[in-house]
Amino acid sequence: MWFVARRLLHAVPLLFCVVVLNFVLIAATPGDPVTILVGDFPAPPGYVEQVKREFGLDQPIYVQLMRYLGHVLTGDLGYSFANRQPVSTLILGRLAATLELTLTALLLASLLGIALGMLAARWRGSWLDSGVQGIASTGYSIPDFWLGQLLILVFSIWLGWLPSQGNMSVRGAPEGFAGFLDHLRYLLLPALALSFRYLALIARITRAAMLEVLSADFILAARSRGASETSVMITHALRNAAAPVITVIGYNLGFILAGSALIETVFGWPGIGRLLFDSISRRDYPVMMAILLMVSVTVVLANLATDILHRAIDPRVGDR
Amino acid sequence: MLEVRDLSVEIAAGREKLRVVEGVSFSVGRGEAVGLVGESGSGKSMSAFAILNLFPSPHARIAGGDIWLEGRNLRGLSAREWRGVRGAQIGMVFQDPSSYLDPLIPVGRQVAETLRAHGRNEGAEARVLELLDLMELPSPAEVARKYPHELSGGMRQRILIAAALALRPALLIADEPTTALDVTVQAGILDLLTRLRVELDLGILLITHDLGVVAETCQQVHVMYAGTIVEQNEVGALFRQPRHPYSQGLLGSMLGPDSRAGNLFSIPGSVPGARDMPAGCRFHPRCPIFQPGLCDTGEPALVDRTGGGSDRCRRSGEFDNAWRRTA
Amino acid sequence: MSTPILEARSVSQLFPIRSRQRLFARTVMQRAVDGISVSIHPGEVVALVGESGSGKSTLGRMLLGLLPPSEGSIHFRGEPVAGLSGDAARRFRREVQVVFQDTGASLNPRHTIGQSVALPLQHNLRLPAGEVGRRVDTLLDQVGLAPARFRERLPHELSGGQRQRVGIARALASEPSVIIADEPVSALDVSVRAQVLELLDRLRRQRQLAYLFITHDLGVVRALADRVLVMQGGQLVESGEVDALLTSPQHAYTQRLLAATPVPDPARQAQRLAQALAGRPA
């Protein structure tokens, strides 16, 4: 598809800007990276100079930038001194955990949100509708990290049903399917905490979009042909309401990723969000920049996926 | 075939209930086109929607009367039974064909929706192509795969008609089917409706504000004003000799070949709302031959006149044209 | 002859159509309006007739200065509109007004009728506050809306015909010399349509107001216009005096248009029926 190729081509300058901006922002933040390299205690000036020269920190900022860009292009994201590991290894190790958490949260939010929104629209004005709207307004006003702590308090501390930290039993994690179940127990609370806000948002958007479509003329026409309410909902209303819902889901993926930084910290989830949190507190610049770049790429890809879905659903988009 | 008796429709507006259609009766026979003419607010579209018990607004409902279709009274049908009537026994087409087609679904499938909704899945595709051909659409197989935005307004209206007639209903309700179309396209659709009426022995209820359209397509005409039928007659007679002052005024305000600015006729005042319906004859505040004591007390009944037709005017027959006071 | 108030000199409008079936989109230009010249003189009514997609509304938008022509030029009192600035540009915007098919949609739903009509008086004419109120009343009165009854109402409380008159009053507030009217009466009921047409005609006689009437209704054309231009596919296919053109149309499209217009005469039914039954392409 040429459209995809062209969109990817458009993403290149965007990502370039992101990398440059990240670099400049971090270079502009107070705090000298040398301090982290040599330690906080007063070091002899000669040693500081030597470290600076070794890492190219004595060069003007644009030279540093060019070198960084060159490295990024060849896939070298730098070396984390705090972790004594190349950044790419570090990130790849955490990537799976974060993807698992965010995608689960996204799936949960989308499926439940769309289902609740549809039900609320179908039985508009009923107790069900009021319930969904209640969930939607609370969900949207509760901060997710606070919800996470609340969930830990209720389900881990009071009820003791679910673990509160990590992503698997440290001692004697079971094998096979039992291991998978064990893992799910760890996943459930953070995914729920992370998804709730988006579930609320998606339910609200779905309800509003469905109600708008249901009052459209072509719905009346479908009913005049004898189509049942269920068939009207599924064949016409849901499809036509999908565009705004997909847009909201796609464009919020970035926020879910951002939210995962806090949730991973609250639940001790060994993912990228926690890595970001840690690297910020340790001023581990190469890691921070790499994560920011990765998030940007994800957002760009999510937007692209959203647009492709739009085209798949709506024949009017694209051929003009 | 279709016999509507004393039909009333009301719309709930807060606590109030507004009667937008009051005691409307008419019938449509097989192979006959009946026009329901009126201006906005006359209740003509609401009367049409009531026949399907399907309203654009959730606040509207049938408040009284009977709807007989081929010997069966549709009043009192369950929601499920009504659905069985829609599409199968009565088809409906609407004003703006672009908004009445789902933009995301190929038009062929929308025509097939009528068949599938009534469980006729077998041979649906072949039937769709046959219908599109009947609608005089070129290369039906190609058209069926297209989306509404890829078709012209006239073609879209033909698709809607095809969907409405997929199960060969005895009655087609057409609500302003050509208002949104260009004049030349309108002519094609009207010709098509006429041909379908004759070839399929189809009864057509045509809702329109355009007297010209009625004159060229209908056999019977009902003129509606403020929720009631004020005059009914065979088309030739009604155009030749309208009896009710409102019908006379409506015909007079049409632009003819001799209409020039300076001599244009219009009915003063405006249609009353359902909230402030005048007592007596609903037209009396605008009527040129209003007679105090006669016209403003008690709602006049629709009276059959000698020589055919019926009207609701108590001074019916006194003037050829009440607006010019010519006897 | 006098200088036309508004004139289009062989204007064209090209719209880009992008084909996106390749990596770098190729743009094809489509001519929505193709080399048309029109002139509108004071007190003259010119009708522009054509089906949807014929380019008639695009031409209207170019004459209003809303859409710069791709080729050719628009002239206001002999001056090219593209070169106008300052007072001259303000004068153009004040003197060339528009009335749409559904003016109700273009009225601010939160402004009272009085406020909507007052706006151009304050902005275009910069009248003092006391004068504005008086002028609003005069204008409402002129379009047949009793000021005391309608001044404080909101658009949604009015009927379509009444809103249309508000739209006309608002257009008149700027004291225009020409009004581009895009289907101004086609959304109105027949019984009201005549009232609005009479109003437009009266204003033309009182104020030497000129109109460009964009419409597909030949009855309206005959009742009000002096000249007709018939457009098809972006091109002018026929033009001339109304009566002559409608009595003996030369171009095939004009003939078709005339034949297609429904006439309130049931005698035509038999003819239509025969045509319908015979007209089916084999």
mmCIF file of C-alpha atoms in Angstrom, chain B residues 71-268:
data_model
loop_
_atom_site.group_PDB
_atom_site.id
_atom_site.type_symbol
_atom_site.label_atom_id
_atom_site.label_comp_id
_atom_site.label_asym_id
_atom_site.label_seq_id
_atom_site.Cartn_x
_atom_site.Cartn_y
_atom_site.Cartn_z
ATOM 1 C CA GLY B 71 -57.830 -6.678 5.426
ATOM 2 C CA ARG B 72 -55.658 -6.643 8.529
ATOM 3 C CA ASN B 73 -55.717 -3.885 11.144
ATOM 4 C CA LEU B 74 -52.149 -2.898 11.922
ATOM 5 C CA ARG B 75 -53.091 -1.108 15.127
ATOM 6 C CA GLY B 76 -52.392 -3.386 18.041
ATOM 7 C CA LEU B 77 -49.622 -5.342 16.341
ATOM 8 C CA SER B 78 -46.673 -6.212 18.546
ATOM 9 C CA ALA B 79 -43.285 -4.618 17.869
ATOM 10 C CA ARG B 80 -42.196 -7.866 16.240
ATOM 11 C CA GLU B 81 -45.236 -8.029 13.988
ATOM 12 C CA TRP B 82 -44.743 -4.418 12.908
ATOM 13 C CA ARG B 83 -41.243 -5.332 11.860
ATOM 14 C CA GLY B 84 -42.674 -8.080 9.737
ATOM 15 C CA VAL B 85 -44.817 -5.510 7.925
ATOM 16 C CA ARG B 86 -42.019 -3.011 7.292
ATOM 17 C CA GLY B 87 -40.195 -3.767 4.098
ATOM 18 C CA ALA B 88 -42.312 -6.824 3.349
ATOM 19 C CA GLN B 89 -45.775 -5.337 2.895
ATOM 20 C CA ILE B 90 -44.937 -1.644 2.883
ATOM 21 C CA GLY B 91 -41.776 -0.098 1.478
ATOM 22 C CA MET B 92 -40.684 3.441 2.112
ATOM 23 C CA VAL B 93 -38.396 5.901 0.353
ATOM 24 C CA PHE B 94 -37.248 9.209 1.699
ATOM 25 C CA GLN B 95 -36.373 12.740 0.810
ATOM 26 C CA ASP B 96 -32.609 12.978 0.709
ATOM 27 C CA PRO B 97 -31.185 9.767 -0.717
ATOM 28 C CA SER B 98 -27.671 10.575 0.431
ATOM 29 C CA SER B 99 -28.489 10.697 4.122
ATOM 30 C CA TYR B 100 -30.811 7.697 3.991
ATOM 31 C CA LEU B 101 -28.080 5.346 2.786
ATOM 32 C CA ASP B 102 -25.421 4.035 5.138
ATOM 33 C CA PRO B 103 -22.176 5.581 3.831
ATOM 34 C CA LEU B 104 -20.028 2.635 4.910
ATOM 35 C CA ILE B 105 -21.881 -0.222 3.264
ATOM 36 C CA PRO B 106 -21.972 -1.081 -0.456
ATOM 37 C CA VAL B 107 -25.390 -0.209 -1.846
ATOM 38 C CA GLY B 108 -26.094 -3.755 -3.022
ATOM 39 C CA ARG B 109 -25.939 -4.983 0.533
ATOM 40 C CA GLN B 110 -28.320 -2.257 1.629
ATOM 41 C CA VAL B 111 -30.827 -3.420 -0.947
ATOM 42 C CA ALA B 112 -30.289 -6.982 0.288
ATOM 43 C CA GLU B 113 -30.947 -5.839 3.849
ATOM 44 C CA THR B 114 -34.677 -5.913 3.165
ATOM 45 C CA LEU B 115 -34.402 -9.552 2.038
ATOM 46 C CA ARG B 116 -32.200 -10.625 4.927
ATOM 47 C CA ALA B 117 -34.287 -8.830 7.544
ATOM 48 C CA HIS B 118 -37.154 -11.069 6.516
ATOM 49 C CA GLY B 119 -35.094 -14.223 6.342
ATOM 50 C CA ARG B 120 -34.832 -14.401 2.551
ATOM 51 C CA ASN B 121 -31.141 -15.100 2.392
ATOM 52 C CA GLU B 122 -31.291 -17.537 -0.468
ATOM 53 C CA GLY B 123 -30.666 -16.012 -3.849
ATOM 54 C CA ALA B 124 -30.482 -12.560 -2.313
ATOM 55 C CA GLU B 125 -27.641 -11.488 -4.572
ATOM 56 C CA ALA B 126 -29.399 -12.462 -7.758
ATOM 57 C CA ARG B 127 -32.540 -10.716 -6.575
ATOM 58 C CA VAL B 128 -30.569 -7.534 -5.853
ATOM 59 C CA LEU B 129 -29.183 -7.477 -9.376
ATOM 60 C CA GLU B 130 -32.638 -8.086 -10.786
ATOM 61 C CA LEU B 131 -33.970 -5.147 -8.728
ATOM 62 C CA LEU B 132 -31.197 -2.804 -9.784
ATOM 63 C CA ASP B 133 -31.942 -3.692 -13.369
ATOM 64 C CA LEU B 134 -35.623 -2.972 -12.744
ATOM 65 C CA MET B 135 -34.571 0.467 -11.465
ATOM 66 C CA GLU B 136 -32.959 1.100 -14.853
ATOM 67 C CA LEU B 137 -29.502 1.265 -13.340
ATOM 68 C CA PRO B 138 -26.768 0.475 -15.842
ATOM 69 C CA SER B 139 -24.486 -2.517 -15.138
ATOM 70 C CA PRO B 140 -26.173 -3.621 -11.898
ATOM 71 C CA ALA B 141 -23.344 -5.895 -10.763
ATOM 72 C CA GLU B 142 -20.951 -2.979 -10.792
ATOM 73 C CA VAL B 143 -23.353 -0.574 -9.113
ATOM 74 C CA ALA B 144 -24.124 -3.080 -6.343
ATOM 75 C CA ARG B 145 -20.519 -3.030 -5.217
ATOM 76 C CA LYS B 146 -20.305 0.749 -5.058
ATOM 77 C CA TYR B 147 -20.614 2.903 -1.958
ATOM 78 C CA PRO B 148 -23.256 5.641 -1.774
ATOM 79 C CA HIS B 149 -20.731 8.449 -2.238
ATOM 80 C CA GLU B 150 -19.683 6.969 -5.569
ATOM 81 C CA LEU B 151 -23.192 7.355 -7.000
ATOM 82 C CA SER B 152 -25.190 10.377 -8.138
ATOM 83 C CA GLY B 153 -28.271 11.594 -6.274
ATOM 84 C CA GLY B 154 -30.630 10.062 -8.800
ATOM 85 C CA MET B 155 -28.878 6.696 -8.654
ATOM 86 C CA ARG B 156 -29.000 6.734 -4.865
ATOM 87 C CA GLN B 157 -32.732 7.334 -4.929
ATOM 88 C CA ARG B 158 -33.087 4.379 -7.299
ATOM 89 C CA ILE B 159 -31.155 2.272 -4.799
ATOM 90 C CA LEU B 160 -33.544 3.312 -2.026
ATOM 91 C CA ILE B 161 -36.518 2.446 -4.209
ATOM 92 C CA ALA B 162 -34.948 -0.929 -5.007
ATOM 93 C CA ALA B 163 -34.477 -1.622 -1.292
ATOM 94 C CA ALA B 164 -38.060 -0.606 -0.594
ATOM 95 C CA LEU B 165 -39.450 -2.864 -3.320
ATOM 96 C CA ALA B 166 -37.161 -5.869 -2.782
ATOM 97 C CA LEU B 167 -39.935 -8.005 -1.315
ATOM 98 C CA ARG B 168 -42.587 -6.728 -3.686
ATOM 99 C CA PRO B 169 -44.691 -4.891 -1.156
ATOM 100 C CA ALA B 170 -48.167 -3.843 -2.240
ATOM 101 C CA LEU B 171 -47.606 -0.295 -1.042
ATOM 102 C CA LEU B 172 -44.769 2.178 -1.453
ATOM 103 C CA ILE B 173 -44.661 5.282 0.709
ATOM 104 C CA ALA B 174 -42.575 7.989 -0.916
ATOM 105 C CA ASP B 175 -41.810 10.974 1.325
ATOM 106 C CA GLU B 176 -40.685 13.905 -0.859
ATOM 107 C CA PRO B 177 -38.717 11.477 -3.038
ATOM 108 C CA THR B 178 -37.526 14.078 -5.514
ATOM 109 C CA THR B 179 -37.208 17.273 -3.450
ATOM 110 C CA ALA B 180 -33.455 17.005 -3.032
ATOM 111 C CA LEU B 181 -32.833 16.189 -6.694
ATOM 112 C CA ASP B 182 -32.217 18.257 -9.795
ATOM 113 C CA VAL B 183 -35.258 18.881 -11.949
ATOM 114 C CA THR B 184 -34.045 16.687 -14.798
ATOM 115 C CA VAL B 185 -33.216 13.867 -12.376
ATOM 116 C CA GLN B 186 -36.568 14.327 -10.673
ATOM 117 C CA ALA B 187 -38.340 13.725 -13.950
ATOM 118 C CA GLY B 188 -36.522 10.406 -14.333
ATOM 119 C CA ILE B 189 -37.499 9.257 -10.838
ATOM 120 C CA LEU B 190 -41.129 10.263 -11.350
ATOM 121 C CA ASP B 191 -41.212 8.348 -14.630
ATOM 122 C CA LEU B 192 -39.723 5.345 -12.866
ATOM 123 C CA LEU B 193 -42.319 5.467 -10.083
ATOM 124 C CA THR B 194 -45.089 5.717 -12.651
ATOM 125 C CA ARG B 195 -43.767 2.734 -14.571
ATOM 126 C CA LEU B 196 -43.383 0.644 -11.407
ATOM 127 C CA ARG B 197 -46.922 1.549 -10.374
ATOM 128 C CA VAL B 198 -48.329 0.257 -13.645
ATOM 129 C CA GLU B 199 -46.041 -2.723 -14.162
ATOM 130 C CA LEU B 200 -46.059 -4.012 -10.585
ATOM 131 C CA ASP B 201 -49.604 -2.901 -9.805
ATOM 132 C CA LEU B 202 -48.065 -0.972 -6.944
ATOM 133 C CA GLY B 203 -49.971 1.375 -4.668
ATOM 134 C CA ILE B 204 -48.030 4.585 -4.062
ATOM 135 C CA LEU B 205 -48.575 7.123 -1.318
ATOM 136 C CA LEU B 206 -46.692 10.206 -2.433
ATOM 137 C CA ILE B 207 -45.955 12.846 0.204
ATOM 138 C CA THR B 208 -44.956 16.154 -1.332
ATOM 139 C CA HIS B 209 -45.274 19.895 -1.139
ATOM 140 C CA ASP B 210 -45.004 20.209 -4.904
ATOM 141 C CA LEU B 211 -48.378 20.404 -6.620
ATOM 142 C CA GLY B 212 -46.690 20.020 -9.981
ATOM 143 C CA VAL B 213 -45.322 16.616 -8.961
ATOM 144 C CA VAL B 214 -48.769 15.544 -7.763
ATOM 145 C CA ALA B 215 -50.443 16.711 -10.933
ATOM 146 C CA GLU B 216 -48.107 14.672 -13.073
ATOM 147 C CA THR B 217 -48.060 11.434 -11.048
ATOM 148 C CA CYS B 218 -51.110 10.983 -8.799
ATOM 149 C CA GLN B 219 -54.723 9.970 -9.383
ATOM 150 C CA GLN B 220 -56.098 10.994 -6.005
ATOM 151 C CA VAL B 221 -55.060 14.020 -3.949
ATOM 152 C CA HIS B 222 -55.487 14.894 -0.298
ATOM 153 C CA VAL B 223 -54.628 18.416 0.739
ATOM 154 C CA MET B 224 -53.454 18.678 4.324
ATOM 155 C CA TYR B 225 -53.429 21.764 6.491
ATOM 156 C CA ALA B 226 -52.431 22.000 10.161
ATOM 157 C CA GLY B 227 -52.721 18.276 10.817
ATOM 158 C CA THR B 228 -55.992 17.608 9.035
ATOM 159 C CA ILE B 229 -57.111 16.813 5.521
ATOM 160 C CA VAL B 230 -59.019 19.851 4.276
ATOM 161 C CA GLU B 231 -59.866 18.628 0.806
ATOM 162 C CA GLN B 232 -59.782 15.393 -1.122
ATOM 163 C CA ASN B 233 -60.566 14.742 -4.732
ATOM 164 C CA GLU B 234 -59.598 13.048 -7.927
ATOM 165 C CA VAL B 235 -56.581 14.855 -9.337
ATOM 166 C CA GLY B 236 -58.197 16.379 -12.407
ATOM 167 C CA ALA B 237 -61.134 17.752 -10.462
ATOM 168 C CA LEU B 238 -58.988 19.179 -7.696
ATOM 169 C CA PHE B 239 -56.763 21.101 -10.060
ATOM 170 C CA ARG B 240 -59.687 22.196 -12.221
ATOM 171 C CA GLN B 241 -61.929 23.260 -9.385
ATOM 172 C CA PRO B 242 -60.477 23.355 -5.896
ATOM 173 C CA ARG B 243 -63.194 23.966 -3.290
ATOM 174 C CA HIS B 244 -61.411 24.764 -0.078
ATOM 175 C CA PRO B 245 -59.968 28.302 0.140
ATOM 176 C CA TYR B 246 -56.658 26.823 1.269
ATOM 177 C CA SER B 247 -56.413 24.560 -1.796
ATOM 178 C CA GLN B 248 -57.363 27.491 -3.953
ATOM 179 C CA GLY B 249 -54.672 29.628 -2.335
ATOM 180 C CA LEU B 250 -52.076 26.879 -2.631
ATOM 181 C CA LEU B 251 -52.742 26.460 -6.347
ATOM 182 C CA GLY B 252 -52.761 30.221 -6.748
ATOM 183 C CA SER B 253 -49.320 30.608 -5.192
ATOM 184 C CA MET B 254 -47.701 28.264 -7.684
ATOM 185 C CA LEU B 255 -45.529 30.039 -10.182
ATOM 186 C CA GLY B 256 -46.999 29.631 -13.626
ATOM 187 C CA PRO B 257 -45.901 30.858 -17.038
ATOM 188 C CA ASP B 258 -47.591 34.202 -16.424
ATOM 189 C CA SER B 259 -46.314 34.768 -12.897
ATOM 190 C CA ARG B 260 -44.241 37.925 -12.679
ATOM 191 C CA ALA B 261 -43.011 39.778 -9.668
ATOM 192 C CA GLY B 262 -45.728 42.269 -8.860
ATOM 193 C CA ASN B 263 -48.608 39.887 -9.473
ATOM 194 C CA LEU B 264 -47.491 36.974 -7.332
ATOM 195 C CA PHE B 265 -50.059 35.540 -5.006
ATOM 196 C CA SER B 266 -49.395 34.345 -1.495
ATOM 197 C CA ILE B 267 -51.543 33.291 1.442
ATOM 198 C CA PRO B 268 -51.103 35.824 4.240
#
